[in-house]
Amino acid sequence: MIWSVSFGLLALLALSLPVGVVLFLLGIGIDTFYSPFPLIRGLGQIVYSSSDSFLLIAIPFFVLLGEILVRAGIAERTYKSLDAWFSWLPGGLVHANIGTATLFSATSGSSVATAATVATVAMPQADRLGYDPRLFAGAVAAGGTLGILIPPSINLIVYGFLTETSVPRLFLAGLVPGLLMAVGFMAVTALICAKRPHLGGPSRSFTWRERMSGLRHLIPIGLLFGVVVGSIYRGWATPTEAAAIGVAMALVIAAFYQSVSFSMITEALLGTVKSTAMIMFVIVGAYFLNYTLAAAGLGRQLTDLLENLGLGAYGTLIVIIFLYIVLGFFIETLSLMIATIPIVVPIISGLGFDKVWFGILMIVLIEMALITPPVGLNLYVVQGARTKGSLTDVMVGVIPYVVVMLLMVVALVLVPDLALFLTNGL
Amino acid sequence: MTDIKMANRSGPARLAARLGRINRIIAILAGIALLATVALILLEIVLRQTAIGSIGGSDEISGYVMAGVATWGFAYALTERAHVRIDILQSRLPLPGKGLFDLLALASVFAIALTVSIHAWDVLGKTLARDSHANTPLATPLWIPQSIWFGGWVWLAIVAVLLLACITVLIAEREWESVRAIAGGGTETGEL
Amino acid sequence: QNLDDTSLSVVGSWSSLPLDKDFERPFWTKTLPADSQGKVSVQMTTFDQMGVKGGDVFRMLSDGVFDVGMTVGDYVVGDAPELEGLDVPLVASDADTEHKVIDAARPMVADIMKKRFGAKLLAIVPYPPQVVFCNADVKSLRDLKGKKVRASGRMAAILLEKLGAEGITMSFSEVPGALERGVIDCAVTGAGSGYSAGWWESSTHLLTLPLGGWDPVITAMNQDKWNGLSPAMQSFLETEIKTKFEDKVWAAAGDALSGDVACLTGRGECKAGKPASMTLVEPTKQDEALAKKVLTEDVLPDWAKRAGGDWAKRWNDSVGKVVGVSVAAP
Ligand code: NA
Ligand code: NA
């Protein structure tokens, strides 16, 4: 079953059918060929339930927040001021991509929204300054994935919801690994560009005066982070509600910069509805595919596989990590989490691993899934912000960052305290 | 939409442009619904902090809004050519080949939209037959959010089939540029 | 036995909870196939693993998407308001009473399942009672006045309103943080879930009153599927489900509750892990009287109106008799 699904997926995608349609078609195919039961009769119910979701409304909120920041010029000012700090490094502006993505991750709970925001500001710079388009786009796509590791995070909310784990604790646990990974992204960029200087753009230097004066442009982002995450920790808002607070705060900041106008709001709303529809079409299709896979026995196959291997705790953990890497190529991330968490987390917890720690480990693997082809939403989003060049550029460009993610997985397994030491005091 | 105007002012192209404008208005309405939901959630948070007490139900309503916004947005994303397609193979084809792939893609959207619409009607039909209400303090009659959601899928099917008719005519007339302008991928990736 | 070869697709309840792990799954995938000498083969998943909402399980069962479905009765009351009568909060404070309540309600539930979902009722078993965790000094039901309480469902909402408390809806995983930071004062869930999710870290008092009822889980089969089975298979299934599934869950229910309470309060033996030290607040006579008053005057009349028909009378004649509560017909 897995093989025919993978082959069908690749073939239909190659026909350049919309990804959401492909997922629906595969689900219908599984129903027809692998299930003795008329799963299609549940289609309507699944599609409705997957879109009527209080958790998912955080996606348009975070996209709207990003749209407002872009249209109020805040994203661009943030980008420029980080450029002043990082462009002396080998790789120049690529570091600003990663830095900006890291900062926006602290205000956005969605990796796709983060990547979309940064891509809008950053991608036009690549050609102008003569950067290698692959590395440049790859840094935006990979940097954007930090959106779900650095709090707030929709995916951690979903994990907490499904595993009955405290969301504020998960958020705290994601912070250090998220920052470490940002540093890792920059390190690998510097390493590559030191070896192959032509991949990076021109080396530019800024005076300390320019750097210091640019710092004030980081205030809005700091303020947003404080309000969004602060409202959760102060007990004013639930993590989902905090996304709405973020939108309101972004509007206040935009008003402060005198960039709120009727047309600005209209354009921001249009952009939000467009991106939301694009993301949700994939997610709804993925839910239906997931439902048919589960009904056709994927869950049982997974459970049998994991339970019958007879490996020890770490052996099982390694198999699970490997599974997520492979499934992550093909399955959309939210539905991947929903399909596997009920199977995997009880096993992990039974082996004596910490649920909060595993949540963070899983998010790193999910981040990887966001940038591995053929189904990788962040790849699509970054490609969508480009004016020329093919999707292949982005796919090649993310490879070094995937390596950093793999290293992060190893680090988390070897040193669980990377995730846990902040939460232990709680 | 500018490229459509330049390439062709024939009937099909005008119809496609008009569908684009209608969907733009729908998308703005959907956006306003999102803003209203932000306001509702903020009100809920503020009231909970004060002695007045919570109004409740903002989470429930948010879910309904999400279903409505996403579903009605599908047709807008279609006319904006924003749905994700992978064009690794398509980008290597000559213009007529690209046009035929676009036709296939649009036909597949129509097929899925129609299939979902039919099954969506089952859901709404059951709700109407049973007069189902949410088991919440609001006890929302579920036909309201489900009608909006059902309508979104039907509208997607309508827009897809109209666009399909447009580009079929354009293909018959060998107007390949216009086909791309209406149904091509969002980003023109050109040759590698 | 002359059993035909039968294959069943079965959808269980929450895969993370003991009911599915310890009872549903072993019964359907091991016991039943073995006892039938391999005549019954079962393919099983759970609604959460399928990404199906609990409230959609019986809609899909009636469509014939699968053969056997299990879900919490309260989840489907949107489609069948009369079913709320199965799980009235506060009427049963121990497993024995709840068992009697459910036995009394069974004919009603069977009718509802048949009429609303075209389904054959196979079993009703309880989750642990939905008790109250408070991060506040709460000594009785009366003390909930002015408190913010997380609960779900319309009956609980009306109950809280009449007690002068404020009902708040929020997702399960958001509760511990919300309790700790005072967003809410109390929250309702099963004692076992509350223990394993660490709610005791952010709350001080445990009221063992089942303010959220018992969340009974209904097992049902698609009626066409049932009608297509041979009489021998039908009676085999009914006996198996009764003796090897339902009775076992009930036998464990009483111990489960006292074990969970022991784990939460540190009184008695806790097998699940390190015991917590919450203050145990047991229901008093005054609490029971107050509960009865609010149920009779507000909660049940509101339900009787929504359910319509002769459901109030049927409830009075069955469940009402067992618990000594009666509702005026609308
Ligand atoms: Na984030
Ligand atoms: Na992927």
PDB file of C-alpha atoms in Angstrom, chain A residues 36-39 41-42 45-46 49 52-54 157 160-162 164-169 232-240 287 290-291 294-297 299-300 338-339 342-343 346 355 426, chain C residues 7-9 14-17 21 25 42-46 48-53 56 59-60 62-67 170-174 176-178 180-183 193 196-198 201 225:
ATOM      1  CA  PRO A  36     -13.484  -3.202   1.738  1.00  0.00           C
ATOM      2  CA  PHE A  37     -15.581  -0.409   3.272  1.00  0.00           C
ATOM      3  CA  PRO A  38     -17.145   2.583   1.517  1.00  0.00           C
ATOM      4  CA  LEU A  39     -14.884   5.184   3.083  1.00  0.00           C
ATOM      5  CA  ARG A  41     -19.282   8.070   2.303  1.00  0.00           C
ATOM      6  CA  GLY A  42     -17.398   9.741   5.141  1.00  0.00           C
ATOM      7  CA  GLN A  45     -17.948  14.625   7.357  1.00  0.00           C
ATOM      8  CA  ILE A  46     -14.137  14.525   7.305  1.00  0.00           C
ATOM      9  CA  SER A  49     -14.609  18.500  10.622  1.00  0.00           C
ATOM     10  CA  ASP A  52     -14.337  23.629  11.413  1.00  0.00           C
ATOM     11  CA  SER A  53     -11.452  23.965  13.834  1.00  0.00           C
ATOM     12  CA  PHE A  54     -10.677  26.467  16.563  1.00  0.00           C
ATOM     13  CA  ILE A 157      -0.571  23.317  20.617  1.00  0.00           C
ATOM     14  CA  GLY A 160      -0.226  19.251  23.636  1.00  0.00           C
ATOM     15  CA  PHE A 161      -3.874  18.750  22.731  1.00  0.00           C
ATOM     16  CA  LEU A 162      -3.361  15.192  21.508  1.00  0.00           C
ATOM     17  CA  GLU A 164      -2.415  15.897  27.194  1.00  0.00           C
ATOM     18  CA  THR A 165       0.835  17.772  27.755  1.00  0.00           C
ATOM     19  CA  SER A 166       1.035  21.336  29.060  1.00  0.00           C
ATOM     20  CA  VAL A 167       1.351  23.778  26.169  1.00  0.00           C
ATOM     21  CA  PRO A 168       3.213  26.539  28.090  1.00  0.00           C
ATOM     22  CA  ARG A 169       5.741  23.900  29.153  1.00  0.00           C
ATOM     23  CA  ILE A 232      -0.091  33.204  27.498  1.00  0.00           C
ATOM     24  CA  TYR A 233       2.252  33.117  30.480  1.00  0.00           C
ATOM     25  CA  ARG A 234       0.322  35.795  32.355  1.00  0.00           C
ATOM     26  CA  GLY A 235      -2.793  33.669  31.992  1.00  0.00           C
ATOM     27  CA  TRP A 236      -4.760  36.227  29.984  1.00  0.00           C
ATOM     28  CA  ALA A 237      -5.154  34.139  26.879  1.00  0.00           C
ATOM     29  CA  THR A 238      -4.971  30.568  25.739  1.00  0.00           C
ATOM     30  CA  PRO A 239      -2.265  29.875  23.135  1.00  0.00           C
ATOM     31  CA  THR A 240      -4.826  29.989  20.312  1.00  0.00           C
ATOM     32  CA  TYR A 287      -7.009  14.866   6.311  1.00  0.00           C
ATOM     33  CA  ASN A 290      -5.022  10.269   6.355  1.00  0.00           C
ATOM     34  CA  TYR A 291      -8.507   9.024   7.165  1.00  0.00           C
ATOM     35  CA  ALA A 294      -5.905   4.869   8.955  1.00  0.00           C
ATOM     36  CA  ALA A 295      -9.044   2.982   7.951  1.00  0.00           C
ATOM     37  CA  ALA A 296      -7.057   0.774   5.583  1.00  0.00           C
ATOM     38  CA  GLY A 297      -4.828  -0.250   8.469  1.00  0.00           C
ATOM     39  CA  GLY A 299      -2.035   2.540  12.099  1.00  0.00           C
ATOM     40  CA  ARG A 300      -2.082  -1.172  12.811  1.00  0.00           C
ATOM     41  CA  ILE A 338      -2.584  13.717  13.927  1.00  0.00           C
ATOM     42  CA  ALA A 339      -2.117  10.319  12.298  1.00  0.00           C
ATOM     43  CA  PRO A 342      -1.883   8.517  19.060  1.00  0.00           C
ATOM     44  CA  ILE A 343       0.254   5.535  17.990  1.00  0.00           C
ATOM     45  CA  PRO A 346       2.103   6.063  24.102  1.00  0.00           C
ATOM     46  CA  LYS A 355       6.599  13.503  26.553  1.00  0.00           C
ATOM     47  CA  LEU A 426       8.603  24.909  36.421  1.00  0.00           C
TER      48      LEU A 426
ATOM     49  CA  SER C   7     -15.326  -9.767   8.930  1.00  0.00           C
ATOM     50  CA  LEU C   8     -15.893  -6.598  10.927  1.00  0.00           C
ATOM     51  CA  SER C   9     -14.371  -3.153  10.651  1.00  0.00           C
ATOM     52  CA  TRP C  14      -9.995   7.546  22.321  1.00  0.00           C
ATOM     53  CA  SER C  15      -6.866   5.481  21.722  1.00  0.00           C
ATOM     54  CA  SER C  16      -4.984   7.239  24.515  1.00  0.00           C
ATOM     55  CA  LEU C  17      -7.363   6.201  27.306  1.00  0.00           C
ATOM     56  CA  LYS C  21      -6.130   0.056  25.419  1.00  0.00           C
ATOM     57  CA  ARG C  25      -8.822  -3.416  21.671  1.00  0.00           C
ATOM     58  CA  VAL C  42     -11.651  -7.815  12.899  1.00  0.00           C
ATOM     59  CA  GLN C  43      -9.930  -4.781  11.505  1.00  0.00           C
ATOM     60  CA  MET C  44      -9.723  -2.102  14.190  1.00  0.00           C
ATOM     61  CA  THR C  45      -8.707   1.529  14.501  1.00  0.00           C
ATOM     62  CA  THR C  46      -9.999   4.387  16.647  1.00  0.00           C
ATOM     63  CA  ASP C  48      -8.973   9.802  16.834  1.00  0.00           C
ATOM     64  CA  GLN C  49      -6.441   7.862  14.791  1.00  0.00           C
ATOM     65  CA  MET C  50      -8.680   8.260  11.749  1.00  0.00           C
ATOM     66  CA  GLY C  51      -8.972  11.995  12.307  1.00  0.00           C
ATOM     67  CA  VAL C  52     -12.732  11.541  12.735  1.00  0.00           C
ATOM     68  CA  LYS C  53     -14.429  13.709  15.348  1.00  0.00           C
ATOM     69  CA  ASP C  56     -19.277  12.081  13.694  1.00  0.00           C
ATOM     70  CA  ARG C  59     -23.212   9.505  11.422  1.00  0.00           C
ATOM     71  CA  MET C  60     -20.532   7.545   9.603  1.00  0.00           C
ATOM     72  CA  SER C  62     -25.193   4.893   9.763  1.00  0.00           C
ATOM     73  CA  ASP C  63     -23.629   5.531   6.328  1.00  0.00           C
ATOM     74  CA  GLY C  64     -21.994   2.126   6.514  1.00  0.00           C
ATOM     75  CA  VAL C  65     -18.465   3.533   6.481  1.00  0.00           C
ATOM     76  CA  PHE C  66     -17.600   0.909   9.117  1.00  0.00           C
ATOM     77  CA  ASP C  67     -19.508  -1.877  10.880  1.00  0.00           C
ATOM     78  CA  MET C 170     -11.243  25.504  26.628  1.00  0.00           C
ATOM     79  CA  SER C 171      -9.295  22.575  25.263  1.00  0.00           C
ATOM     80  CA  PHE C 172      -7.972  19.896  27.627  1.00  0.00           C
ATOM     81  CA  SER C 173      -4.286  20.676  27.188  1.00  0.00           C
ATOM     82  CA  GLU C 174      -4.809  24.342  28.013  1.00  0.00           C
ATOM     83  CA  PRO C 176      -3.207  23.067  33.643  1.00  0.00           C
ATOM     84  CA  GLY C 177      -1.705  26.399  32.591  1.00  0.00           C
ATOM     85  CA  ALA C 178      -5.059  28.114  32.940  1.00  0.00           C
ATOM     86  CA  GLU C 180      -2.112  27.669  37.531  1.00  0.00           C
ATOM     87  CA  ARG C 181      -2.476  31.241  36.310  1.00  0.00           C
ATOM     88  CA  GLY C 182      -5.998  31.732  37.560  1.00  0.00           C
ATOM     89  CA  VAL C 183      -7.639  31.991  34.128  1.00  0.00           C
ATOM     90  CA  SER C 193      -6.976  11.587  32.950  1.00  0.00           C
ATOM     91  CA  SER C 196      -1.887  11.308  34.164  1.00  0.00           C
ATOM     92  CA  ALA C 197      -2.059  14.797  32.633  1.00  0.00           C
ATOM     93  CA  GLY C 198      -0.643  16.273  35.849  1.00  0.00           C
ATOM     94  CA  GLU C 201       0.299  20.032  39.964  1.00  0.00           C
ATOM     95  CA  LYS C 225     -24.813  -5.303   8.967  1.00  0.00           C
TER      96      LYS C 225
END
